[in-house]
Tab-separated table of C-alpha atoms and ligand atoms in Angstrom:
chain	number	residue	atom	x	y	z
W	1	UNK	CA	-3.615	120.124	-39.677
W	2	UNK	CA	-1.675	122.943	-41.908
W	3	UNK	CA	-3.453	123.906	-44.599
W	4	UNK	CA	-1.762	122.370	-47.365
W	5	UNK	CA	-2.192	119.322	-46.026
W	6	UNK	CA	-5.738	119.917	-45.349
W	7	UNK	CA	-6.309	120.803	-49.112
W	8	UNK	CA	-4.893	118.123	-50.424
W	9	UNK	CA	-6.685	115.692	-47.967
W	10	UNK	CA	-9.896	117.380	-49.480
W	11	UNK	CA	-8.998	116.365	-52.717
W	12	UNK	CA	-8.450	112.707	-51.420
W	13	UNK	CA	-11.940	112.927	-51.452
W	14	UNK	CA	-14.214	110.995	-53.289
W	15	UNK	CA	-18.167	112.071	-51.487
W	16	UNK	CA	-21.138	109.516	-53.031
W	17	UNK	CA	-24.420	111.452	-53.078
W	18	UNK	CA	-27.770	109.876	-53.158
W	19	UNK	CA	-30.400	111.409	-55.351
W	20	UNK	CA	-27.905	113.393	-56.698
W	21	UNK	CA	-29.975	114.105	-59.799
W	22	UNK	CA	-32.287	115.776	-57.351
W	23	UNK	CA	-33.547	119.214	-56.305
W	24	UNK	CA	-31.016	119.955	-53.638
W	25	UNK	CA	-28.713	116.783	-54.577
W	26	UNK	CA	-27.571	118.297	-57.441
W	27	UNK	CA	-26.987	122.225	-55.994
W	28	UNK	CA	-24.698	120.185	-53.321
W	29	UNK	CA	-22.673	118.015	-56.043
W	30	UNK	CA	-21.985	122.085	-57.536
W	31	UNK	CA	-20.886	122.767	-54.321
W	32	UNK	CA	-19.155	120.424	-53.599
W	33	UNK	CA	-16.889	120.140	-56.694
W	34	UNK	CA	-16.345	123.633	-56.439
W	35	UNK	CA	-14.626	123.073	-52.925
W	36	UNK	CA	-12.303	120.565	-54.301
W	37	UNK	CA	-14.413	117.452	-53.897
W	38	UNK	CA	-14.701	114.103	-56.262
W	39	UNK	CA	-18.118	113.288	-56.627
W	40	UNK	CA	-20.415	110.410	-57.790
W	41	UNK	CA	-24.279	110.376	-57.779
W	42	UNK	CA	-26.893	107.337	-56.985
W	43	UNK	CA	-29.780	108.350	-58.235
W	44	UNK	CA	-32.727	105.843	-60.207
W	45	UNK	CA	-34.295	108.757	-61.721
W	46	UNK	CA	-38.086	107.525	-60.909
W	47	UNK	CA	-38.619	111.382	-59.658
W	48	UNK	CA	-35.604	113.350	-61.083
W	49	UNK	CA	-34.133	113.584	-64.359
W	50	UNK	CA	-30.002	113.221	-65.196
W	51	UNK	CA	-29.997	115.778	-67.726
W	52	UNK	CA	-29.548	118.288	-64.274
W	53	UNK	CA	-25.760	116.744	-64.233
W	54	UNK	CA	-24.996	118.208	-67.412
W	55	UNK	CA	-25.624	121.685	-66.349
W	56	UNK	CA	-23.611	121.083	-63.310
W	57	UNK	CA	-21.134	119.744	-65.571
W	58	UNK	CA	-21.605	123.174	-67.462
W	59	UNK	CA	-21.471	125.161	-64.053
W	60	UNK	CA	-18.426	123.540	-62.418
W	61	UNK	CA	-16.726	121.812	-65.782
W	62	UNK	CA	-16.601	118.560	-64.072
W	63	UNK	CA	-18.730	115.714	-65.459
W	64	UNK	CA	-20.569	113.201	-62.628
W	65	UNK	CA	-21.268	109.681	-62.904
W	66	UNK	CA	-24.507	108.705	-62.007
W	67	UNK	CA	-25.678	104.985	-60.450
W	68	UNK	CA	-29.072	104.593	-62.057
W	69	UNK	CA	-29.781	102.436	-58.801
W	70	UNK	CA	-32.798	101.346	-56.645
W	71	UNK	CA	-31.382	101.832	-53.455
W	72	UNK	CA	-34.288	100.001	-51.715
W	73	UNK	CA	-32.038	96.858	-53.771
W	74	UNK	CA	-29.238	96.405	-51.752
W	75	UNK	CA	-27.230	94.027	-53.990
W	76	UNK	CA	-27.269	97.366	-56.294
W	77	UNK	CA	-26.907	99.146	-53.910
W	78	UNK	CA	-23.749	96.820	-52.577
W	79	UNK	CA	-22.211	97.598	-56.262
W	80	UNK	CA	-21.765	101.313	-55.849
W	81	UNK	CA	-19.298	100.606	-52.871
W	82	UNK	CA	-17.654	97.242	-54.399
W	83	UNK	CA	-17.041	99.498	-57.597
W	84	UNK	CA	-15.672	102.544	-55.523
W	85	UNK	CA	-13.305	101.585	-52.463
W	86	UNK	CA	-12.213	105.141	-52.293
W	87	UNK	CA	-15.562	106.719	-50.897
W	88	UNK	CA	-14.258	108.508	-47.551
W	89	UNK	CA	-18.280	110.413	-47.127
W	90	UNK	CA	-21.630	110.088	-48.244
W	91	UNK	CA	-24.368	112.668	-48.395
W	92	UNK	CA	-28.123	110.600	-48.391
W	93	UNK	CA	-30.648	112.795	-50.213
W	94	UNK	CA	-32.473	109.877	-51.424
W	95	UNK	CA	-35.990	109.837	-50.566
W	96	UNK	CA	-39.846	111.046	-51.298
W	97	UNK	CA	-40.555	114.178	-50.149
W	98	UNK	CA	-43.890	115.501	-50.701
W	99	UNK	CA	-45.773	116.442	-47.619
W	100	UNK	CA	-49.209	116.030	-49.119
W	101	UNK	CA	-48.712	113.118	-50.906
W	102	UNK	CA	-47.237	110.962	-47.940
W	103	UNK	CA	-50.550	111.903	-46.481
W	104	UNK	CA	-52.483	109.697	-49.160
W	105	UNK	CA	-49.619	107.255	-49.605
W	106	UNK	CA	-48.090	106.584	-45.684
W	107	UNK	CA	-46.737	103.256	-46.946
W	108	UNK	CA	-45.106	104.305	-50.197
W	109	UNK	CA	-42.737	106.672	-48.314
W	110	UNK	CA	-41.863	104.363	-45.496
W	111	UNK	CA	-40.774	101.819	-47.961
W	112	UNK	CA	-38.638	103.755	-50.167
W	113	UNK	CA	-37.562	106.472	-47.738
W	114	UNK	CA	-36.823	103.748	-45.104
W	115	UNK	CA	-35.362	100.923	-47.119
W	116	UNK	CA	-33.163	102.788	-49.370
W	117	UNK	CA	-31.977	104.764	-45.928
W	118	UNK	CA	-31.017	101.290	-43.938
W	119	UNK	CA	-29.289	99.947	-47.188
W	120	UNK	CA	-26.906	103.175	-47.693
W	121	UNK	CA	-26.127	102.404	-43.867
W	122	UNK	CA	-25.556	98.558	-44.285
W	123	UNK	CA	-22.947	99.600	-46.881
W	124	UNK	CA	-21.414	102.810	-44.484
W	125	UNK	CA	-20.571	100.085	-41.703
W	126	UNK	CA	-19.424	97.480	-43.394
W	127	UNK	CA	-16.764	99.522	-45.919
W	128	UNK	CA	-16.181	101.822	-42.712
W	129	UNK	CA	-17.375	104.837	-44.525
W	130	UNK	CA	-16.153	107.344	-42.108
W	131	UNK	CA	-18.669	110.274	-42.623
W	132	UNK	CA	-22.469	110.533	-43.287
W	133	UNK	CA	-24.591	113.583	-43.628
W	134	UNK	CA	-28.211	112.851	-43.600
W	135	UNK	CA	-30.915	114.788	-45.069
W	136	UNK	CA	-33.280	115.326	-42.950
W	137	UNK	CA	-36.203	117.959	-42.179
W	138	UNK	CA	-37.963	120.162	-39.938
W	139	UNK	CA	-41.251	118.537	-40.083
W	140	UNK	CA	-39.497	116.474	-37.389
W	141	UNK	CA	-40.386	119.123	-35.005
W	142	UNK	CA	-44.175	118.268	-36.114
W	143	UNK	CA	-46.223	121.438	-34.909
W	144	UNK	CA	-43.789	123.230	-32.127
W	145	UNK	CA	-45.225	124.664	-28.850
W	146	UNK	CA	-42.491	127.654	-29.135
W	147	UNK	CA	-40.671	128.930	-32.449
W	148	UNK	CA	-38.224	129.561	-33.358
W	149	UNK	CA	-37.077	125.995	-33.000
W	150	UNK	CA	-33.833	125.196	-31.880
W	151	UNK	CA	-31.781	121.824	-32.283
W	152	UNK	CA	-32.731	120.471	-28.814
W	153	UNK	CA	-36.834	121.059	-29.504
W	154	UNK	CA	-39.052	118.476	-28.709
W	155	UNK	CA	-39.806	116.369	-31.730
W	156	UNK	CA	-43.591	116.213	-31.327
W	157	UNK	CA	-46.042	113.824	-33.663
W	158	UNK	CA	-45.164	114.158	-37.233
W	159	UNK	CA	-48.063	115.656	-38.948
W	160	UNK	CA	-46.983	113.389	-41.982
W	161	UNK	CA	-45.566	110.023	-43.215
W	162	UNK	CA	-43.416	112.361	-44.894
W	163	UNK	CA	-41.907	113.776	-41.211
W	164	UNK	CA	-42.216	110.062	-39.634
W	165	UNK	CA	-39.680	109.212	-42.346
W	166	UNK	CA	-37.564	111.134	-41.672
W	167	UNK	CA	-38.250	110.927	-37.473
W	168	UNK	CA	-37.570	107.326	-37.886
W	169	UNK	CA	-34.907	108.279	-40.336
W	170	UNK	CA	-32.951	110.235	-37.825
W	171	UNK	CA	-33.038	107.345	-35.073
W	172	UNK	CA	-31.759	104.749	-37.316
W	173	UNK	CA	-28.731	106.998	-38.506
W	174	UNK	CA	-28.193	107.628	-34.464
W	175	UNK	CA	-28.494	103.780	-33.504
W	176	UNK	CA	-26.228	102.916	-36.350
W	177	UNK	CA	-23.766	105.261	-35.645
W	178	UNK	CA	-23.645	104.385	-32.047
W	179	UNK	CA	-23.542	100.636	-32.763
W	180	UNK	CA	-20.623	101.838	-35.360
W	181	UNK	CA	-18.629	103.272	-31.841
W	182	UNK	CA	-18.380	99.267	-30.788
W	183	UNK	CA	-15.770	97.523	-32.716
W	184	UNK	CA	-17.241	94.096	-31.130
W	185	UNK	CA	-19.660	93.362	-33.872
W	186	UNK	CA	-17.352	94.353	-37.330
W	187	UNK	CA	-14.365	92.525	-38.929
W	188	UNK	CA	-10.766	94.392	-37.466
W	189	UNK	CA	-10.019	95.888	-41.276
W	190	UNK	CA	-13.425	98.010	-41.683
W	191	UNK	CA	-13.413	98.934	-37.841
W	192	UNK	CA	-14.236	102.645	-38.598
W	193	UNK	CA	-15.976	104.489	-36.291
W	194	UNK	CA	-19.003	106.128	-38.152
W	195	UNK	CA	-19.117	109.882	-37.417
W	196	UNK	CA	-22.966	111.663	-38.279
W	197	UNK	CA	-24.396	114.592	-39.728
W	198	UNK	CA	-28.614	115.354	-39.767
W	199	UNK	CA	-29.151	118.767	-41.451
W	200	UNK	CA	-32.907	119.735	-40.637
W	201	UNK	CA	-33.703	121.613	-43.646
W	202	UNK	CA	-36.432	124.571	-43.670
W	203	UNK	CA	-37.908	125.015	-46.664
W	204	UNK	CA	-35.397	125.089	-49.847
W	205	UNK	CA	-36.630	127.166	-52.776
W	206	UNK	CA	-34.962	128.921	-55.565
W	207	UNK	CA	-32.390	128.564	-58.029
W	208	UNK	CA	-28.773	128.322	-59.030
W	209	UNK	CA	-28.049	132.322	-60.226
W	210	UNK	CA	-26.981	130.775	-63.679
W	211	UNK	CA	-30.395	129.312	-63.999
W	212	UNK	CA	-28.693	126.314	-65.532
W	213	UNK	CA	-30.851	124.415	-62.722
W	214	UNK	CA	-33.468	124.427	-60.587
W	215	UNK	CA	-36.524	122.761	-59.327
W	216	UNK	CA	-37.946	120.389	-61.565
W	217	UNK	CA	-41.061	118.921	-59.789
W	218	UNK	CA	-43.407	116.261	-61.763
W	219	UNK	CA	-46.171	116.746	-62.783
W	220	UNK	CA	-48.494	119.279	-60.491
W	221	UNK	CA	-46.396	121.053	-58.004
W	222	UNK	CA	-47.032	120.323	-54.737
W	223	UNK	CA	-44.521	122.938	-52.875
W	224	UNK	CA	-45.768	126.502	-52.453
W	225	UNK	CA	-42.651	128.569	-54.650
W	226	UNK	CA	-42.871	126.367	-58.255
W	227	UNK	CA	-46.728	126.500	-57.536
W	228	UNK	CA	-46.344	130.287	-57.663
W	229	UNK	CA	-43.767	130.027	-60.664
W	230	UNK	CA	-45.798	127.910	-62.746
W	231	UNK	CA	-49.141	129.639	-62.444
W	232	UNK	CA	-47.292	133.065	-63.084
W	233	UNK	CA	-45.849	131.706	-66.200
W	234	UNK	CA	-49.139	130.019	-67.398
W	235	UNK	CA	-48.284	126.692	-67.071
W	236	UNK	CA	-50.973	126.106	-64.577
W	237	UNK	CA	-54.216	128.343	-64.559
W	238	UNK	CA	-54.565	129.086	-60.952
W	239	UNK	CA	-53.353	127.938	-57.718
W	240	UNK	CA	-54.594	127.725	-54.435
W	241	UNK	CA	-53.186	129.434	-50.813
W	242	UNK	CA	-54.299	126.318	-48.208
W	243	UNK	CA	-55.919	127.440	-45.712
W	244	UNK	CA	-56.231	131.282	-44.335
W	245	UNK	CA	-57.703	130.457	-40.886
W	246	UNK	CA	-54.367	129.514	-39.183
W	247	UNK	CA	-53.263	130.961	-35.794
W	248	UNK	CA	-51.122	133.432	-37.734
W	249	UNK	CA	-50.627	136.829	-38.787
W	250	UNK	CA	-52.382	136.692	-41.818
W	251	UNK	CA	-54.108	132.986	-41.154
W	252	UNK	CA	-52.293	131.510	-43.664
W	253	UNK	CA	-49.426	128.847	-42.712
W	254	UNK	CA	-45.591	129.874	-42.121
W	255	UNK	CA	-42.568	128.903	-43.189
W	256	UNK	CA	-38.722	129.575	-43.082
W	257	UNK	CA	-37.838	129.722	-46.957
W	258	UNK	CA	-34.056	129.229	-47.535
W	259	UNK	CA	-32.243	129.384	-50.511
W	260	UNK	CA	-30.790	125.915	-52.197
W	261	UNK	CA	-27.289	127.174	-52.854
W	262	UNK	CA	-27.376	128.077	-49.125
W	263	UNK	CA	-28.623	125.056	-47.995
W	264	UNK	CA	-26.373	123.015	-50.535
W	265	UNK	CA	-23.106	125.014	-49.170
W	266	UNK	CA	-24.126	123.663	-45.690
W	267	UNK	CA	-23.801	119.831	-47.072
W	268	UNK	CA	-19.694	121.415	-48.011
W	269	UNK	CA	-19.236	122.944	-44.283
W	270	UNK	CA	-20.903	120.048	-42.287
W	271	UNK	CA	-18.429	117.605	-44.523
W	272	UNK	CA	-15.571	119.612	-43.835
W	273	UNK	CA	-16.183	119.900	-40.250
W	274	UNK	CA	-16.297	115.843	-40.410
W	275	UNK	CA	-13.505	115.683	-42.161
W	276	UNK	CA	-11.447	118.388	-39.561
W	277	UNK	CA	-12.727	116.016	-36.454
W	278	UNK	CA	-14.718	119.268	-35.410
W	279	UNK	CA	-17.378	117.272	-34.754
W	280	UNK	CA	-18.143	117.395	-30.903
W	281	UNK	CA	-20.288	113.731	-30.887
W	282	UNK	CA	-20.558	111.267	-33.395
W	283	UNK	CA	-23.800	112.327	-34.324
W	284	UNK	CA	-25.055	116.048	-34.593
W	285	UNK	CA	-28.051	117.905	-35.605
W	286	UNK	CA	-27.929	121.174	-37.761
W	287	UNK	CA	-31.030	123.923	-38.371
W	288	UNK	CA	-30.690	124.816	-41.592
W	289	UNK	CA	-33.114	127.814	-41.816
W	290	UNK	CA	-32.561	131.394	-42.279
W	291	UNK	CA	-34.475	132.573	-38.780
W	292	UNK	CA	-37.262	134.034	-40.655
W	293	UNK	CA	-40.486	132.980	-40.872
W	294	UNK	CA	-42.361	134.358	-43.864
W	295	UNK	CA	-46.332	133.202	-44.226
W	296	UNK	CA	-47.744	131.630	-47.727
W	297	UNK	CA	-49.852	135.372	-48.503
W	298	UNK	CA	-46.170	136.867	-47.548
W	299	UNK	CA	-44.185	134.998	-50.062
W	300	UNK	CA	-46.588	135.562	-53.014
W	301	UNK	CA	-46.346	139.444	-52.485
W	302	UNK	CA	-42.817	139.001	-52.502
W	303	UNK	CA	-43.034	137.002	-55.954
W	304	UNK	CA	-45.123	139.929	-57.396
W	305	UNK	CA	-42.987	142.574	-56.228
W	306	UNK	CA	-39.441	140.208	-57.760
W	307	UNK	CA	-40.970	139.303	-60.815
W	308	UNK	CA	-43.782	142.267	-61.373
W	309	UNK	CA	-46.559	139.281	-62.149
W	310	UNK	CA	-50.127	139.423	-60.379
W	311	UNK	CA	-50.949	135.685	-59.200
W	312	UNK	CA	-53.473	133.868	-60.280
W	313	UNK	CA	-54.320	132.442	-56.579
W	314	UNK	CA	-57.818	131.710	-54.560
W	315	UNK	CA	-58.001	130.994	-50.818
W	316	UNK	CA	-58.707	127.431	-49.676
W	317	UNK	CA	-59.415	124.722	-47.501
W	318	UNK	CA	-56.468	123.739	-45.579
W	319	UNK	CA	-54.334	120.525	-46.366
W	320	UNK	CA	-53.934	117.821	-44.218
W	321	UNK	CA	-50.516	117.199	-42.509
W	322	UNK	CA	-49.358	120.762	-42.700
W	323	UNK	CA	-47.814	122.206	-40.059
W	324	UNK	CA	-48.805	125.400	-39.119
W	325	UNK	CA	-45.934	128.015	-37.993
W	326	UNK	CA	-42.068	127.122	-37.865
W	327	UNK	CA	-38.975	128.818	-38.263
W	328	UNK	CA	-35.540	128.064	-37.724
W	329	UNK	CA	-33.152	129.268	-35.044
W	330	UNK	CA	-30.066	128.907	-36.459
W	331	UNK	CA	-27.466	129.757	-34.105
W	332	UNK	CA	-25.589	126.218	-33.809
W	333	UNK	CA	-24.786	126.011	-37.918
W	334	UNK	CA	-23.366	129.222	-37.831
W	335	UNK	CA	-21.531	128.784	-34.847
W	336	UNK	CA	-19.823	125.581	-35.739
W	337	UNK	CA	-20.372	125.161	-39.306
W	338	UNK	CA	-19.549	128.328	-39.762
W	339	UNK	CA	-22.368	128.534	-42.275
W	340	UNK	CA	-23.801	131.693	-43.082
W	341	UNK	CA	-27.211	132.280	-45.837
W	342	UNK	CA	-26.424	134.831	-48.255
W	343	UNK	CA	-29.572	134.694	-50.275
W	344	UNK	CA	-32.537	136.983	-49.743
W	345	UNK	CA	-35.920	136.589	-49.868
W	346	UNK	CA	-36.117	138.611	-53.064
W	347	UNK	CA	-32.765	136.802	-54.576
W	348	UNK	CA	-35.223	133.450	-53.796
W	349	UNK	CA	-37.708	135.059	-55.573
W	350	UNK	CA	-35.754	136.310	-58.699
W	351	UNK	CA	-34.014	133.268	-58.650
W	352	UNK	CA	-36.486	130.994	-59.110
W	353	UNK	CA	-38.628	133.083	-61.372
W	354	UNK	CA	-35.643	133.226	-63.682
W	355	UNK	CA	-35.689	129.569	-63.541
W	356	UNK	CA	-39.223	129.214	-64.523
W	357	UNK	CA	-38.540	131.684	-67.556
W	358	UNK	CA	-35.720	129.583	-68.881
W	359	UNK	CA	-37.734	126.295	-68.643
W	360	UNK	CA	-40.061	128.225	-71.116
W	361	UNK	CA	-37.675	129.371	-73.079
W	362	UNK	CA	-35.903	126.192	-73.535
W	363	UNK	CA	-39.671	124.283	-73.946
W	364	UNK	CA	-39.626	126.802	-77.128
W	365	UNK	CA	-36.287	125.612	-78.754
W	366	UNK	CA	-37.090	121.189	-77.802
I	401	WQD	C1	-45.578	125.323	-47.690
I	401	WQD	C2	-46.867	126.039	-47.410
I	401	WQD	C3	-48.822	124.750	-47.958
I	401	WQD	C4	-48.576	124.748	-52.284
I	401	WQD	C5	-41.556	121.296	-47.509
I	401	WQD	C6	-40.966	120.140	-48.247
I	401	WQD	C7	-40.484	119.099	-47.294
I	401	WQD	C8	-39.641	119.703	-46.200
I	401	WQD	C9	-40.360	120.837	-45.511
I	401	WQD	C10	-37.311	119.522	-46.625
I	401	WQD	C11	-47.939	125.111	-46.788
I	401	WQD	C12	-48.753	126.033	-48.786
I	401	WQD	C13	-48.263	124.962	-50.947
I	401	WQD	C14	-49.694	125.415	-52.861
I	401	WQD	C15	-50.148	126.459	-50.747
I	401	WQD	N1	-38.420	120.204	-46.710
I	401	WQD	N2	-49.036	125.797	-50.205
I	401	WQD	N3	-50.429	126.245	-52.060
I	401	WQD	O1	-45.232	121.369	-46.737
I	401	WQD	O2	-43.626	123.001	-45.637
I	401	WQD	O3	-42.776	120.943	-46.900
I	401	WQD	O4	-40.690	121.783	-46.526
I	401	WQD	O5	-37.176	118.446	-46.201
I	401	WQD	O6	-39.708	118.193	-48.037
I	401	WQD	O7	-41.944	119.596	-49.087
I	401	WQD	O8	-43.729	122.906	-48.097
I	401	WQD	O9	-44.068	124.214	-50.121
I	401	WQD	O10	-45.458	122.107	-49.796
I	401	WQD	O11	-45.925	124.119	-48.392
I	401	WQD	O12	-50.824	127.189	-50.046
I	401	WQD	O13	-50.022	125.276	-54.080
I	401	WQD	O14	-47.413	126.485	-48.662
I	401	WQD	O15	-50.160	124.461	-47.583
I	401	WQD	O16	-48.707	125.846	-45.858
I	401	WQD	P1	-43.939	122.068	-46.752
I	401	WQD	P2	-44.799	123.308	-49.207
C-alpha cells in the first residue's frame, strides 16, 4: 500500500477504547490521535475520573467523547456500536487491576474483568470489528521457572484473580477470534474475520512529560511507584517495601518498570501493524517490557537520586499473590512492531515525581 494511501486509510479510522479515562487508556488515546487516529472512549468512571480527557484534549487539541457505560451491561454496551458504525478497531483496557486487592476480592474481578471483556467481544463479531488489541499482563506468566520471559513461556498458576483474569481473558479473545475465522455461524454482511492483538504489559509507571496526566489511583495506592510518590510528597506518612526475604539480589521482589508513553505508543504500532495485514496469525502476543528487571529497594534509590527526597519506607511482611522475579524479553515487539522504549529509568522517575508535584500544586489552587 503507497503511503498516501496508507495515511489516509489511517485517518478512516475511528479506534473505540475501553477505560479510556484510565491510567494507560488515556496515554494511548494521546497517542493515538497524535498518529492520525479518531478516537472515542467507554469508560463508567467507577475507578477513573474524565477530567484526564481534558488534558489530552489540551495535549493533542482534540476533544474525546466518552461512553459513561457499564460494560458488564451489554444493551449499553450494544449502544456504543449501534451509535458508531464506523469503528474499524478497538483497544479493551477495561478492567480491575490491582494485584492485592483481587487477592481479597477473587469474585469482584472475575465479574467485571470477565463480563465487560465477553460483551466488547459479542459486539466485535457481530459488527465485524476487524481489529482488537487486548490488554493484557505479565502476571500471566504467574511465577516463571526462567526470566527473562519470552512470548512462548509457560503460563504457570496465576498468583492472583487479578492474573486469572486476564489468563482467562487471553483464551476467550483466542477462542473468539478463531470462531471469528468460520463464516458458518455469522450473517454474510458482518462476515469479518476478527484479527487479535494481547500486549503483556510489565509494569507501567510514570507520566506524560507535560505532566498534564498521570496516575491517578484511589484512595491508598496499591502499586509500588505512586506509593513512593505519595509518601515523598507527604500525602501518606510512610510506606512499606513487601517483603525483603525473596530469592533475589537484594530479597526484595522484581520487576520490569516501563514507561506509559512507551507502553501507550505500542497500542499505535500493534494497530498499525493490524491495519497493514502484518499480522502473521490472527491472534498474537506482544512483551511489552523494557528487558530490565529492577527490584522494589532498586527503584526507591532511583526515586531519591531523580527527585533528591529520602523515603519514608520500613521493610515488611510480604503480600500475598506477588510474584517474585520477572522481566520482559522483548525481542518480538521490536522486531515486528517495530516498537522501541525510549524512556529511562530516571525519565520514569522524574516523570512521575513531576506528576505528583503538580497534583499538589493544583490541590493548592481547587
Ligand atoms: C510491584 C512490587 C509489591 C507497593 C502491576 C499491576 C498489574 C500488572 C502487573 C499490568 C511488588 C511492591 C508495592 C508498596 C511494595 N500490570 N510494593 N510496597 O503487583 O507487579 O502488578 O504490574 O497489567 O496491573 O498492578 O505491581 O506496583 O503493585 O508491586 O513493596 O507500597 O512492589 O509487593 O513486589 P504488581 P505493584
Amino acid at each position: 500500500m503507497a503511503m498516501r494511501e496508507f495515511l489516509v486509510s489511517l485517518h478512516m479510522n475511528k479506534i473505540l477504547v475501553t477505560g479510556g479515562c484510565g491510567y494507560i487508556g488515556a496515554h494511548t488515546i494521546a497517542d493515538l490521535i497524535e498518529n492520525g487516529f479518531e478516537v472515542i472512549s467507554a469508560d463508567n468512571n467507577s475507578r477513573s475520573n474524565e477530567n484526564i480527557l481534558e488534558a489530552v484534549e489540551k495535549i493533542t487539541g482534540k476533544s474525546v467523547k466518552n461512553y459513561k457505560v457499564d460494560l458488564c451491561i451489554y444493551d449499553d454496551t450494544v449502544a456504543i456500536f449501534q451509535e458508531n458504525p464506523d469503528i474499524t478497531g478497538i483497544i479493551h483496557f477495561a478492567a480491575y487491576k490491582s494485584v492485592g486487592e483481587s487477592v481479597k476480592n477473587p469474585l469482584l474481578y472475575f465479574e467485571n474483568n470477565l463480563n465487560s471483556l465477553i460483551n466488547i467481544l459479542k459486539c466485535a463479531d457481530e459488527f465485524g470489528i476487524p481489529n482488537f488489541v487486548f490488554s493484557s499482563s505479565c502476571t500471566v506468566y504467574g511465577n516463571p521457572d526462567i526470566i527473562p520471559v519470552t512470548e512462548e513461556s509457560p503460563m504457570k498458576a496465576a498468583e492472583s484473580a487479578y492474573g486469572a483474569t486476564k489468563q482467562m481473558g487471553e483464551q476467550i479473545v483466542r477462542e473468539t477470534v478463531n470462531s471469528s475465522q468460520n463464516p458458518a455461524h455469522k450473517a454474510p454482511a458482518v462476515v469479518k474475520n476478527i484479527q487479535a492483538i494481547l500486549l503483556r504489559y510489565f509494569n507501567p509507571v510514570g507520566a506524560h512529560p507535560s505532566a498534564l496526566m498521570g496516575e491517578l489511583p484511589l484512595g491508598k495506592p496499591e502499586n509500588l511507584v505512586p506509593a513512593i510518590t505519595q509518601t515523598a510528597i507527604g500525602k501518606i506518612p510512610m510506606m512499606h517495601v513487601w517483603g525483603t526475604d525473596y530469592d533475589t539480589r537484594d530479597g526484595s521482589c522484581l520487576r520490569d518498570y516501563i514507561h506509559v508513553c512507551d507502553i501507550a505508543h505500542a497500542h499505535t504500532l500493534a494497530l498499525n501493524y493490524l491495519l497493514q495485514h502484518k499480522n502473521e496469525s490472527n491472534c498474537e502476543i506482544f512483551n511489552l517490557g523494557t528487558g530490565n528487571g529492577y527490584t522494589v529497594l532498586e527503584i526507591i534509590k532511583e526515586f531519591e537520586n531523580a527527585s533528591g527526597v529520602k523515603l519514608n519506607y520500613q521493610l515488611g511482611p510480604r503480600r500475598s499473590g506477588d510474584v517474585i522475579a520477572i522481566y520482559a524479553n522483548n525481542d518480538k515487539a521490536k522486531k515486528l512492531l517495530g516498537w522501541q522504549p525510549k524512556y529511562s529509568l530516571q525519565q520514569m522517575m522524574a516523570t512521575a515525581w513531576k506528576w505528583e508535584l503538580k497534583l499538589k500544586e493544583d490541590e493548592k489552587i481547587f
